[in-house]
Coordinates of C-alpha atoms and ligand atoms in Angstrom, one line a residue:
X1 CA 16.1 -6.4 70.3
X2 CA 17.1 -4.8 67.1
X3 CA 14.1 -4.0 65.0
X4 CA 14.3 -4.7 61.3
X5 CA 11.7 -4.2 58.6
X6 CA 10.7 -7.6 57.1
X7 CA 12.1 -7.5 53.5
X8 CA 9.0 -9.2 52.1
X9 CA 7.0 -6.1 53.1
X10 CA 9.7 -3.8 52.1
X11 CA 9.7 -4.7 48.5
X12 CA 6.1 -3.8 47.6
X13 CA 6.5 -0.6 49.5
X14 CA 9.4 0.3 47.3
X15 CA 7.4 -0.5 44.2
X16 CA 4.6 1.7 45.5
X17 CA 7.0 4.6 45.9
X18 CA 8.4 4.0 42.4
X19 CA 4.9 3.9 40.8
X20 CA 4.0 7.1 42.7
X21 CA 7.1 8.9 41.5
X22 CA 6.5 7.7 37.9
X23 CA 3.0 9.0 37.8
X24 CA 3.8 12.3 39.4
X25 CA 6.6 12.8 36.8
X26 CA 4.5 11.8 33.9
X27 CA 1.8 14.1 35.0
X28 CA 4.2 17.0 35.1
X29 CA 5.4 16.0 31.6
X30 CA 1.9 16.0 30.3
X31 CA 1.3 19.5 31.7
X32 CA 4.4 20.8 29.9
X33 CA 3.1 19.4 26.6
X34 CA -0.4 20.9 26.9
X35 CA -1.1 23.7 24.5
X36 CA -2.0 26.6 26.8
X37 CA -4.9 28.6 25.3
X38 CA -4.9 32.0 26.9
X39 CA -8.3 32.8 28.4
X40 CA -10.1 35.9 27.2
X41 CA -9.5 38.6 29.8
X42 CA -12.7 39.1 31.8
X43 CA -11.9 42.8 32.4
X44 CA -14.2 44.9 30.3
X45 CA -13.0 47.9 28.2
X46 CA -12.6 51.1 30.2
X47 CA -15.6 53.4 29.9
X48 CA -15.2 56.4 27.7
X49 CA -16.7 59.4 29.5
X50 CA -18.6 61.3 26.9
X51 CA -19.0 65.1 26.8
X52 CA -21.9 66.7 28.6
X53 CA -25.2 67.0 26.9
X54 CA -26.4 70.6 27.4
X55 CA -30.1 70.6 28.2
X56 CA -30.5 74.4 27.9
X57 CA -29.2 74.2 24.4
X58 CA -31.5 71.3 23.6
X59 CA -34.4 73.1 25.1
X60 CA -33.8 76.1 22.9
X61 CA -33.9 73.8 19.8
X62 CA -37.3 72.5 21.1
X63 CA -38.5 76.0 21.7
X64 CA -37.5 77.2 18.2
X65 CA -39.8 74.6 16.7
X66 CA -42.6 75.3 19.2
X67 CA -42.4 79.0 18.3
X68 CA -43.0 78.2 14.6
X69 CA -46.5 76.8 15.5
X70 CA -47.6 73.2 14.5
X71 CA -45.4 71.9 11.7
X72 CA -48.4 70.3 9.9
X73 CA -47.6 68.9 6.4
X74 CA -48.4 71.6 3.9
X75 CA -48.1 74.5 6.3
X76 CA -45.7 77.4 6.3
X77 CA -44.3 76.3 9.6
X78 CA -43.5 72.8 8.2
X79 CA -41.5 74.4 5.3
X80 CA -39.8 76.8 7.7
X81 CA -38.8 74.0 10.0
X82 CA -37.1 72.2 7.2
X83 CA -34.9 75.3 6.4
X84 CA -34.2 75.6 10.2
X85 CA -33.0 72.0 10.5
X86 CA -30.8 72.3 7.4
X87 CA -29.2 75.5 8.7
X88 CA -28.6 74.1 12.1
X89 CA -27.1 70.8 11.0
X90 CA -24.9 72.5 8.5
X91 CA -23.7 74.9 11.2
X92 CA -22.7 71.8 13.2
X93 CA -20.6 70.6 10.2
X94 CA -22.9 67.7 9.2
X95 CA -23.6 66.9 5.5
X96 CA -27.3 67.5 4.9
X97 CA -29.5 65.8 2.3
X98 CA -33.2 66.4 1.9
X99 CA -34.8 63.3 0.5
X100 CA -38.1 63.8 -1.2
X101 CA -40.8 61.2 -2.1
X102 CA -44.4 60.8 -2.9
X103 CA -46.9 59.5 -0.4
X104 CA -50.7 59.5 0.1
X105 CA -52.3 59.9 3.5
X106 CA -55.4 57.9 4.6
X107 CA -57.7 60.8 3.6
X108 CA -56.6 60.4 -0.1
X109 CA -54.4 63.5 -0.2
X110 CA -51.1 63.3 -2.1
X111 CA -47.9 64.7 -0.6
X112 CA -44.3 65.3 -1.5
X113 CA -42.7 64.2 1.8
X114 CA -39.3 65.5 2.9
X115 CA -37.0 63.5 5.1
X116 CA -33.9 65.3 6.5
X117 CA -30.7 63.3 6.6
X118 CA -27.7 64.8 8.4
X119 CA -24.5 62.8 8.2
X120 CA -21.5 63.1 10.6
X121 CA -18.3 61.5 9.3
X122 CA -20.1 60.7 6.0
X123 CA -17.1 58.6 4.6
X124 CA -16.9 56.3 7.6
X125 CA -18.1 52.7 7.0
X126 CA -19.1 51.9 10.6
X127 CA -22.3 53.9 11.2
X128 CA -25.2 54.3 13.6
X129 CA -28.6 55.8 12.9
X130 CA -30.5 58.2 15.1
X131 CA -34.0 59.3 14.2
X132 CA -37.1 61.3 15.3
X133 CA -40.1 62.6 13.4
X134 CA -40.5 66.4 12.9
X135 CA -44.0 66.8 11.5
X136 CA -47.0 67.7 13.8
X137 CA -50.3 65.9 13.8
X138 CA -53.0 67.9 11.9
X139 CA -55.6 67.2 14.6
X140 CA -55.8 66.7 18.4
X141 CA -58.3 63.8 18.4
X142 CA -57.7 63.0 22.1
X143 CA -59.3 66.2 23.2
X144 CA -62.9 65.9 24.4
X145 CA -63.9 69.4 23.4
X146 CA -65.1 69.1 19.7
X147 CA -63.6 72.6 18.9
X148 CA -60.2 71.5 20.1
X149 CA -60.3 68.1 18.5
X150 CA -60.2 69.7 15.0
X151 CA -57.1 71.9 15.8
X152 CA -53.6 70.8 14.9
X153 CA -51.5 69.3 17.7
X154 CA -48.7 71.6 18.8
X155 CA -46.4 68.6 18.6
X156 CA -43.9 69.8 21.1
X157 CA -43.2 66.6 23.0
X158 CA -44.6 64.5 20.1
X159 CA -42.1 65.6 17.5
X160 CA -40.1 68.6 18.6
X161 CA -38.5 67.0 21.7
X162 CA -36.8 64.2 19.7
X163 CA -35.5 66.6 17.2
X164 CA -34.3 69.0 19.9
X165 CA -32.3 66.2 21.5
X166 CA -30.8 65.2 18.1
X167 CA -29.8 68.7 17.2
X168 CA -27.9 69.0 20.5
X169 CA -26.2 65.6 19.8
X170 CA -25.1 67.0 16.5
X171 CA -23.7 70.1 18.1
X172 CA -21.7 68.0 20.6
X173 CA -20.4 65.6 17.9
X174 CA -18.8 68.5 16.1
X175 CA -17.0 69.5 19.3
X176 CA -15.6 66.0 19.8
X177 CA -15.4 63.6 16.9
X178 CA -16.8 60.2 18.0
X179 CA -14.8 58.4 15.3
X180 CA -17.9 56.4 14.2
X181 CA -20.2 57.6 11.5
X182 CA -23.6 59.0 12.7
X183 CA -26.7 59.6 10.5
X184 CA -29.5 61.6 12.0
X185 CA -32.7 61.3 10.1
X186 CA -35.7 63.5 10.8
X187 CA -38.8 61.8 9.3
X188 CA -41.7 63.5 7.7
X189 CA -45.4 62.4 7.8
X190 CA -45.1 60.2 10.8
X191 CA -48.1 61.6 12.6
X192 CA -50.8 61.8 9.9
X193 CA -52.2 58.3 10.7
X194 CA -55.9 57.6 10.7
X195 CA -57.5 58.4 14.0
X196 CA -59.0 55.3 15.7
X197 CA -57.9 53.4 12.6
X198 CA -57.4 50.0 14.1
X199 CA -54.6 47.6 13.3
X200 CA -55.4 47.4 9.6
X201 CA -54.7 51.2 9.4
X202 CA -51.3 50.9 11.1
X203 CA -49.5 51.6 7.8
X204 CA -51.3 54.9 7.6
X205 CA -48.7 56.2 10.1
X206 CA -44.9 56.7 9.6
X207 CA -45.1 57.5 5.8
X208 CA -41.6 59.2 5.8
X209 CA -39.9 56.2 7.4
X210 CA -41.7 53.8 5.2
X211 CA -40.5 55.7 2.2
X212 CA -36.9 55.9 3.5
X213 CA -36.8 52.2 4.5
X214 CA -37.8 51.2 0.9
X215 CA -35.5 53.9 -0.6
X216 CA -32.5 54.6 1.7
X217 CA -30.8 57.9 1.0
X218 CA -27.7 56.0 -0.2
X219 CA -27.3 52.8 -2.2
X220 CA -26.3 49.8 -0.1
X221 CA -26.8 52.0 3.1
X222 CA -26.1 50.1 6.2
X223 CA -25.9 51.0 9.9
X224 CA -24.9 48.8 12.9
X225 CA -28.1 49.8 14.7
X226 CA -30.7 52.6 15.0
X227 CA -32.3 54.5 17.9
X228 CA -35.6 56.3 17.4
X229 CA -36.7 59.0 19.8
X230 CA -40.4 59.7 20.3
X231 CA -41.9 61.9 23.0
X232 CA -38.6 62.3 25.0
X233 CA -39.1 65.5 26.8
X234 CA -42.0 65.3 29.4
X235 CA -41.5 65.5 33.1
X236 CA -41.1 62.0 34.7
X237 CA -41.2 60.3 31.4
X238 CA -41.2 56.5 31.3
X239 CA -39.3 54.6 28.7
X240 CA -39.9 50.9 28.8
X241 CA -38.8 48.0 26.5
X242 CA -41.3 48.2 23.6
X243 CA -42.3 45.0 21.9
X244 CA -40.9 45.5 18.3
X245 CA -37.7 46.8 19.7
X246 CA -37.4 43.7 21.9
X247 CA -38.3 41.4 19.0
X248 CA -35.9 42.9 16.4
X249 CA -33.1 44.4 18.5
X250 CA -33.1 43.2 22.1
X251 CA -29.3 43.5 22.4
X252 CA -29.6 47.2 21.4
X253 CA -32.2 47.7 24.1
X254 CA -29.7 46.1 26.6
X255 CA -26.9 48.3 25.4
X256 CA -28.9 51.5 25.6
X257 CA -30.6 50.7 28.9
X258 CA -27.2 49.8 30.4
X259 CA -25.8 53.1 29.1
X260 CA -28.6 54.9 30.8
X261 CA -27.7 53.3 34.1
X262 CA -24.0 54.2 33.6
X263 CA -24.6 57.9 33.0
X264 CA -27.2 58.3 35.8
X265 CA -30.4 58.4 33.7
X266 CA -31.6 54.9 34.8
X267 CA -34.7 56.1 36.6
X268 CA -36.4 57.0 33.3
X269 CA -35.6 53.6 31.7
X270 CA -38.0 50.9 32.9
X271 CA -36.6 47.3 32.6
X272 CA -40.0 45.7 31.7
X273 CA -41.2 44.8 28.3
X274 CA -44.6 45.7 27.0
X275 CA -46.6 45.4 23.7
X276 CA -45.7 46.4 20.2
X277 CA -46.2 50.0 19.0
X278 CA -46.2 50.9 15.4
X279 CA -43.7 53.7 15.1
X280 CA -40.9 54.6 12.6
X281 CA -38.5 52.0 14.0
X282 CA -40.9 49.2 13.0
X283 CA -40.3 49.9 9.3
X284 CA -36.5 50.4 9.8
X285 CA -36.4 46.9 11.2
X286 CA -38.9 45.2 8.9
X287 CA -38.1 46.9 5.6
X288 CA -34.5 48.3 5.9
X289 CA -33.5 45.4 8.1
X290 CA -31.5 47.6 10.5
X291 CA -32.0 46.6 14.1
X292 CA -33.6 49.7 15.6
X293 CA -35.2 50.4 19.0
X294 CA -37.7 53.1 20.1
X295 CA -37.2 55.3 23.1
X296 CA -40.8 56.1 23.5
X297 CA -42.8 57.6 26.4
X298 CA -45.4 55.0 27.3
X299 CA -46.6 54.4 30.8
X300 CA -46.8 50.6 31.1
X301 CA -48.8 50.9 34.4
X302 CA -51.4 53.3 33.1
X303 CA -51.3 51.6 29.6
X304 CA -51.1 55.0 27.8
X305 CA -48.7 57.4 26.0
X306 CA -47.6 60.6 27.7
X307 CA -50.7 62.4 29.1
X308 CA -50.9 65.2 26.5
X309 CA -50.5 62.8 23.5
X310 CA -52.5 64.1 20.5
X311 CA -54.0 66.9 22.6
X312 CA -53.9 70.6 22.1
X313 CA -52.0 70.8 25.4
X314 CA -48.8 69.1 23.9
X315 CA -47.1 72.5 24.1
X316 CA -43.8 73.8 25.5
X317 CA -45.0 73.6 29.1
X318 CA -44.9 69.8 28.9
X319 CA -41.1 69.9 28.4
X320 CA -38.7 69.2 31.3
X321 CA -35.0 69.8 30.7
X322 CA -34.1 66.9 33.0
X323 CA -35.8 64.4 30.7
X324 CA -34.1 65.9 27.6
X325 CA -30.8 65.6 29.5
X326 CA -31.4 62.0 30.5
X327 CA -32.1 60.9 26.9
X328 CA -29.4 63.0 25.3
X329 CA -26.7 61.9 27.8
X330 CA -27.7 58.3 27.3
X331 CA -27.2 58.7 23.5
X332 CA -23.8 60.3 24.0
X333 CA -22.8 57.4 26.4
X334 CA -23.7 54.9 23.6
X335 CA -22.1 56.8 20.8
X336 CA -18.7 57.5 22.4
X337 CA -18.4 54.0 23.7
X338 CA -19.0 52.4 20.3
X339 CA -16.0 50.6 18.7
X340 CA -15.0 52.2 15.4
Ligands
LIG1 C1 -49.9 54.6 16.8 O1 -50.6 55.3 17.5 C2 -50.4 53.6 15.9 N1 -48.6 54.8 16.9 C3 -48.0 55.8 17.7 C4 -46.9 56.4 16.9 C5 -46.9 57.8 17.3 C6 -47.8 58.8 17.0 N2 -45.9 58.4 17.9 C7 -46.2 59.6 18.1 N3 -47.3 59.9 17.5
LIG2 ZN1 -48.2 61.6 17.4

């Protein structure tokens, strides 16, 4: 028997096919009409490999300061260090400005403070700020021996180390222009705060940076961000995410901590956040309103600064070139990878 499809069933089948065809065509049509927004490429910019930070050179800058003796405000060594910084920065082709200002320490003494500002690519609009303090504490109050307590602190890790890293950064920037503008500020009178002063005496510290933050060295000065170095030369240093840095500039902490990982310095940079420390960066954030972080040696497990902090033992023997290298190389990683 010849098999034939009943035409009553065949017709709806045909309609079904026709409808399917129509929709598939109109769907294609719709696709053609769509405005295609190209997706942002997810590939990140290639990493710029920065020049090598020379830790022998950096160490020699730390040693030169240590050899002058404690750079306590009012001392010959303090004056001599200012001349030394000016000479070195000028040798590295930076424009140097010495900002002076009046300040009174907690003991009622008046001072003419001097902040050193060294500018690389001074005409460039896009800038970053790097800072450290250069003064030494007039006492070593964390010593137990009363005779040592009254002596000035040698201030080698606390002061000279940050400056030693920044002088080496300036030397490198002259060899290979980073494109971006860089201002290196060495603050005076950071370390003349009241011993055991309590929170109400917090503003007795950081007088140089308080002055600069209220009176930047240039009218309408601005910088994309700032990085402060404080006690960056001791063996096995720990730099963790300090509270004010996280509050005001968490994205800069991310940037710098990532850069540390990239250049192999990650082991010094602890990923945890801890409490707020009053340091020069606080005033740069609060008063000058430039997001600024602090790379500061604070052991979050022991709950204390580096072990010779404000002791007579903060001398050249506390310095480990590997730590200077880790911090300096991280800064170069950040600087040369910054858009300009
Ligand atoms: C206080 O002790 C309040 N601030 C620590 C700032 C500092 C002193 N950094 C180095 N020396
Ligand atoms: Zn100090």
